[in-house]
Short mmCIF file of C-alpha atoms in Angstrom, two decimals:
data_model
loop_
_atom_site.label_atom_id
_atom_site.label_comp_id
_atom_site.label_asym_id
_atom_site.label_seq_id
_atom_site.Cartn_x
_atom_site.Cartn_y
_atom_site.Cartn_z
CA MET A 594 -19.51 12.45 -3.91
CA TYR A 595 -16.62 11.37 -6.12
CA LEU A 596 -18.62 8.32 -7.23
CA ASP A 597 -21.14 10.67 -8.86
CA GLN A 598 -18.33 12.51 -10.65
CA LEU A 599 -16.82 9.23 -11.82
CA GLU A 600 -20.20 8.04 -13.12
CA ARG A 601 -20.66 11.36 -14.91
CA PHE A 602 -17.21 10.97 -16.50
CA ILE A 603 -18.38 7.66 -17.99
CA LYS A 604 -21.90 8.81 -18.89
CA GLU A 605 -20.65 11.87 -20.78
CA GLY A 606 -18.50 9.65 -23.03
CA ASN A 607 -15.13 10.62 -21.56
CA TYR A 608 -14.20 7.05 -20.63
CA LYS A 609 -14.96 5.74 -24.11
CA ASN A 610 -13.02 8.66 -25.64
CA LEU A 611 -10.09 7.78 -23.39
CA LYS A 612 -10.08 4.18 -24.60
CA ARG A 613 -10.56 5.28 -28.22
CA ARG A 614 -7.50 7.53 -27.95
CA GLU A 615 -5.57 4.67 -26.37
CA LYS A 616 -6.28 2.50 -29.42
CA LYS A 617 -5.41 5.31 -31.82
CA LEU A 618 -2.09 5.91 -30.06
CA ALA A 619 -1.27 2.21 -30.39
CA LEU A 620 -2.02 2.30 -34.14
CA LEU A 621 0.15 5.39 -34.66
CA ARG A 622 2.96 3.98 -32.52
CA ASN A 623 2.99 0.74 -34.55
CA SER A 624 3.03 2.67 -37.81
CA VAL A 625 5.97 4.83 -36.68
CA MET A 626 7.75 1.73 -35.36
CA ASN A 627 7.35 -0.06 -38.73
CA HIS A 628 8.75 3.00 -40.54
CA GLN A 629 11.76 3.18 -38.22
CA GLU A 630 12.32 -0.57 -38.45
CA SER A 631 12.36 -0.36 -42.25
CA LEU A 632 15.19 2.19 -41.98
CA GLY A 633 17.16 -0.08 -39.66
CA LEU A 634 17.57 2.67 -37.06
CA LYS A 635 17.65 1.89 -33.34
CA ARG A 636 16.85 5.48 -32.39
CA MET A 637 15.22 8.41 -34.19
CA VAL A 638 14.63 11.95 -33.00
CA TRP A 639 12.11 14.35 -34.54
CA LEU A 640 13.53 17.58 -33.11
CA GLU A 641 10.84 19.98 -34.32
CA GLN A 642 8.12 17.77 -32.82
CA ARG A 643 10.31 16.94 -29.77
CA VAL A 644 9.55 13.22 -30.06
CA VAL A 645 11.89 10.23 -29.75
CA GLY A 646 11.42 6.68 -31.04
CA LYS A 647 13.78 3.95 -29.87
CA PHE A 648 14.16 0.17 -29.74
CA CYS A 649 15.25 -1.23 -26.38
CA LEU A 650 16.48 -4.77 -25.79
CA LEU A 651 14.95 -6.81 -22.97
CA HIS A 652 16.97 -9.74 -21.61
CA THR A 653 15.27 -12.72 -19.99
CA TYR A 654 17.35 -15.00 -17.77
CA GLU A 655 16.97 -18.47 -16.34
CA GLU A 656 18.15 -18.48 -12.73
CA ASP A 657 19.69 -21.11 -10.53
CA LYS A 658 17.80 -19.62 -7.60
CA ARG A 659 18.71 -22.16 -4.96
CA ASN A 660 22.46 -21.74 -5.37
CA LEU A 661 22.17 -17.98 -5.91
CA PHE A 662 20.24 -17.60 -2.64
CA ASP A 663 22.84 -19.73 -0.81
CA PHE A 664 25.62 -17.57 -2.27
CA LEU A 665 23.96 -14.32 -1.16
CA ASN A 666 23.09 -15.76 2.22
CA SER A 667 26.77 -16.54 2.82
CA TYR A 668 27.45 -12.79 2.52
CA GLY A 669 24.46 -11.89 4.73
CA LEU A 670 22.83 -10.06 1.83
CA LEU A 671 19.84 -12.22 0.94
CA SER A 672 17.38 -10.34 3.14
CA LEU A 673 18.57 -7.02 1.66
CA VAL A 674 18.06 -7.87 -2.03
CA LEU A 675 15.16 -10.34 -1.91
CA ASN A 676 11.48 -9.65 -2.59
CA ILE A 677 8.76 -12.21 -1.86
CA GLU A 678 5.86 -12.50 -4.32
CA TRP A 679 2.86 -12.91 -2.04
CA ASP A 680 0.70 -14.64 -4.68
CA LYS A 681 3.27 -17.44 -5.05
CA LEU A 682 3.03 -18.40 -1.38
CA MET A 683 0.77 -21.22 -0.21
CA PRO A 684 -2.41 -20.11 1.66
CA GLU A 685 -1.09 -21.50 4.95
CA GLU A 686 2.17 -19.54 4.46
CA GLN A 687 0.24 -16.36 3.76
CA LYS A 688 -1.73 -16.87 6.96
CA LYS A 689 1.47 -17.39 8.96
CA LEU A 690 3.06 -14.24 7.50
CA GLU A 691 -0.02 -12.04 7.64
CA GLN A 692 1.22 -10.18 10.75
CA LEU A 693 4.52 -9.40 9.01
CA SER A 694 2.89 -8.01 5.87
CA ILE A 695 2.43 -4.36 4.91
CA PRO A 696 -0.91 -3.70 3.15
CA LYS A 697 -1.02 -1.67 -0.05
CA GLN A 698 -3.60 0.92 -1.02
CA SER A 699 -6.73 -0.51 -2.63
CA TYR A 700 -7.80 0.73 -6.04
CA LEU A 701 -10.90 0.67 -8.25
CA ARG A 702 -11.12 -1.40 -11.41
CA PHE A 703 -13.84 -0.54 -13.90
CA SER A 704 -15.28 -3.38 -16.00
CA PRO A 705 -17.25 -1.71 -18.82
CA LYS A 706 -20.24 -3.21 -20.58
CA LYS A 707 -19.94 -4.08 -24.25
CA SER A 708 -21.42 -0.72 -25.29
CA LEU A 709 -18.18 0.95 -24.13
CA TRP A 710 -15.82 -1.41 -25.95
CA ILE A 711 -13.85 -0.06 -28.90
CA ASP A 712 -14.12 -2.54 -31.77
CA ALA A 713 -12.13 -2.74 -35.00
CA ASP A 714 -14.91 -1.17 -37.09
CA GLU A 715 -14.71 2.05 -35.07
CA LEU A 716 -11.02 2.40 -35.91
CA ARG A 717 -11.11 1.37 -39.56
CA GLY A 718 -11.53 4.95 -40.75
CA PHE A 719 -8.69 6.11 -38.53
CA GLU A 720 -6.41 3.33 -39.85
CA THR A 721 -7.08 4.53 -43.40
CA HIS A 722 -6.38 8.10 -42.30
CA VAL A 723 -3.01 7.09 -40.75
CA LYS A 724 -1.90 5.33 -43.96
CA GLN A 725 -2.38 8.58 -45.87
CA LEU A 726 -0.09 10.55 -43.55
CA ASP A 727 3.66 10.91 -43.99
CA ILE A 728 5.91 10.11 -41.00
CA ILE A 729 6.05 13.73 -39.75
CA GLN A 730 2.27 14.01 -39.86
CA GLN A 731 1.97 10.71 -37.99
CA ILE A 732 4.30 11.99 -35.27
CA GLU A 733 2.32 15.24 -34.98
CA GLU A 734 -0.95 13.30 -34.80
CA TRP A 735 0.50 11.00 -32.11
CA LYS A 736 1.67 14.00 -30.10
CA ARG A 737 -1.69 15.77 -30.39
CA ILE A 738 -3.71 12.73 -29.30
CA ARG A 739 -1.21 11.89 -26.55
CA LEU A 740 -1.68 15.32 -24.98
CA PHE A 741 -5.46 14.85 -24.64
CA TYR A 742 -5.05 11.23 -23.57
CA ASP A 743 -2.65 12.06 -20.74
CA GLN A 744 -4.93 14.85 -19.47
CA GLU A 745 -8.00 12.61 -19.40
CA LEU A 746 -6.09 9.65 -17.94
CA ARG A 747 -4.89 11.80 -15.02
CA ARG A 748 -8.48 12.91 -14.46
CA TRP A 749 -9.81 9.33 -14.59
CA ASP A 750 -7.11 8.01 -12.23
CA ALA A 751 -7.72 10.85 -9.77
CA LEU A 752 -11.46 10.09 -9.73
CA ARG A 753 -10.82 6.38 -9.11
CA LYS A 754 -8.43 7.14 -6.23
CA SER A 755 -10.78 9.66 -4.63
CA THR A 756 -13.78 7.35 -5.03
CA VAL A 757 -12.14 4.32 -3.41
CA ARG A 758 -11.00 6.48 -0.47
CA GLU A 759 -14.54 7.64 0.27
CA MET A 760 -16.21 4.23 -0.17
CA LYS A 761 -17.22 2.32 2.94
CA GLU A 762 -14.98 -0.62 3.78
CA GLU A 763 -17.75 -3.20 3.42
CA ILE A 764 -18.58 -2.09 -0.14
CA GLN A 765 -16.44 -4.08 -2.58
CA ARG A 766 -18.50 -3.73 -5.75
CA VAL A 767 -20.73 -1.03 -7.25
CA GLU A 768 -23.02 -1.67 -10.22
CA LEU A 769 -23.41 1.15 -12.73
CA PRO A 770 -25.59 1.31 -15.87
CA SER A 771 -22.37 1.22 -17.94
CA GLY A 772 -20.51 -1.51 -16.04
CA SER A 773 -19.19 -2.38 -12.60
CA LEU A 774 -16.62 -0.94 -10.20
CA ASN A 775 -14.67 -3.45 -8.15
CA VAL A 776 -12.41 -2.68 -5.21
CA VAL A 777 -9.08 -4.45 -5.81
CA ILE A 778 -6.87 -5.14 -2.81
CA PRO A 779 -3.28 -5.60 -4.07
CA SER A 780 -1.02 -8.27 -2.62
CA PRO A 781 0.78 -6.93 0.46
CA GLN A 782 4.51 -6.41 0.85
CA LEU A 783 6.52 -8.46 3.30
CA LYS A 784 9.13 -7.48 5.84
CA ILE A 785 11.73 -9.77 4.31
CA ILE A 786 14.12 -9.96 7.25
CA ASP A 787 11.29 -11.32 9.43
CA ALA A 788 9.81 -13.55 6.74
CA LEU A 789 13.04 -15.43 5.92
CA GLY A 790 12.97 -17.46 9.11
CA GLN A 791 9.33 -18.39 8.56
CA LEU A 792 9.67 -19.92 5.08
CA SER A 793 11.22 -23.15 3.89
CA GLU A 794 13.97 -23.17 1.29
CA ASP A 795 11.54 -24.50 -1.32
CA SER A 796 9.08 -21.68 -0.59
CA LEU A 797 11.82 -19.07 -0.92
CA VAL A 798 12.94 -20.50 -4.25
CA CYS A 799 9.35 -20.52 -5.49
CA ALA A 800 8.26 -17.06 -4.28
CA GLY A 801 11.58 -15.19 -4.00
CA ARG A 802 12.71 -12.63 -6.56
CA ILE A 803 16.06 -10.86 -6.51
CA ASN A 804 16.31 -7.09 -6.97
CA TYR A 805 19.24 -7.11 -9.42
CA GLU A 806 19.57 -3.34 -9.52
CA LEU A 807 20.27 -3.36 -5.77
CA LEU A 808 22.42 -6.47 -6.11
CA MET A 809 24.71 -4.70 -8.61
CA GLU A 810 25.28 -1.96 -6.04
CA TYR A 811 26.70 -4.54 -3.63
CA ALA A 812 28.87 -5.92 -6.43
CA ALA A 813 30.16 -2.39 -7.12
CA LYS A 814 30.88 -1.98 -3.40
CA GLY A 815 33.19 -4.98 -3.63
CA PHE A 816 31.21 -7.64 -1.76
CA PHE A 817 31.68 -9.96 -4.74
CA LYS A 818 32.39 -9.81 -8.46
CA LYS A 819 29.63 -9.43 -11.02
CA SER A 820 31.01 -12.53 -12.79
CA GLU A 821 30.23 -14.56 -9.65
CA ILE A 822 26.56 -13.61 -9.95
CA ASN A 823 26.54 -14.40 -13.67
CA ARG A 824 27.33 -18.03 -12.83
CA PHE A 825 23.79 -18.37 -11.51
CA ARG A 826 22.08 -16.71 -14.51
CA GLN A 827 21.79 -18.00 -18.04
CA LEU A 828 20.52 -15.81 -20.86
CA LYS A 829 17.29 -17.35 -22.10
CA ASN A 830 15.88 -14.83 -24.56
CA ILE A 831 16.34 -11.33 -25.99
CA THR A 832 13.29 -9.39 -27.12
CA SER A 833 12.90 -5.90 -28.48
CA ARG A 834 10.55 -3.22 -27.18
CA TYR A 835 9.68 -0.01 -29.02
CA ILE A 836 9.23 3.22 -27.09
CA LEU A 837 7.73 6.40 -28.53
CA THR A 838 7.95 9.31 -26.12
CA ASN A 839 8.56 13.04 -25.88
CA LEU A 840 12.09 14.42 -25.86
CA GLU A 841 11.83 15.72 -22.27
CA LYS A 842 10.80 12.36 -20.86
CA ASP A 843 13.54 10.60 -22.82
CA GLY A 844 16.01 13.10 -21.37
CA TRP A 845 14.83 12.31 -17.82
CA MET A 846 15.22 8.59 -18.49
CA HIS A 847 18.73 9.10 -19.86
CA GLU A 848 19.67 11.31 -16.90
CA PHE A 849 18.35 8.68 -14.47
CA PHE A 850 20.43 6.00 -16.24
CA LEU A 851 23.59 8.16 -16.11
CA LYS A 852 23.08 8.89 -12.40
CA LYS A 853 22.72 5.17 -11.73
CA GLN A 854 25.92 4.42 -13.66
CA LEU A 855 27.80 7.19 -11.82
CA ARG A 856 26.56 5.84 -8.51
CA LEU A 857 27.85 2.35 -9.32
CA SER A 858 31.13 3.84 -10.48
CA ARG A 859 31.48 5.77 -7.21
CA PHE A 860 30.80 2.63 -5.17
CA SER A 861 33.42 0.79 -7.21
CA GLN A 862 36.04 3.51 -6.68
CA GLU A 863 35.32 3.66 -2.94
CA SER A 864 35.71 -0.13 -2.79
CA LEU A 865 39.15 0.12 -4.47
CA TRP A 866 40.28 2.82 -2.05
CA LYS A 867 39.28 0.72 0.96
CA SER A 868 41.14 -2.30 -0.38
#
């Protein structure tokens, strides 16, 4: 049984090692981030170690949802770019829409007992060790720990997925000597085109969320101008996020971004030809 394998993973100390590595990676990441911030560099590449550190800006907007939804509805696009957040619906609305929902796969959440927690004292020696390393040594240490962490995380996630699949439907919680396993049933997805006619305008404004990536595709196709959408969005805040990753993964992310930009550009050109 996969449950036995999962319990063995915890009992043999692998789960605690996983969480310890997670904390160590966070300490190293913060140390590298502080170094890069002190240099005033948005992006740094350590070629020999094949690691990239970069600051990314995150924009938060305040939306005039009601008027935005009306605008999109006038083009017949609302159902194509709208997502409904199930948890923001009233219980009676959830009941009414239950038949239109698409269930998601359940997963297992492990709640460890205090003996498996990683406290500050356990990491104090490692913090001292990190302060004695130069930036290259910190990067190499981060890369070394990250390799083991990713391997063990994949193993842990695979055990959780296999265990929840073999558990009987009526079992929602399993008590272990080291903690408890709880079956979590995620909020379902909704068939938006069917749900729109079932919800009031107030409910849509409360629970609706626009997929802006998809919306920009329609703007590129010439349905409307991007500036028209911007009328319904006001920049509220800009925060910075630091990412430390390997060079290959950063390359995939950059390639994905370029493909997305090329796709929008192609839509825009096709729209001009048609007009």
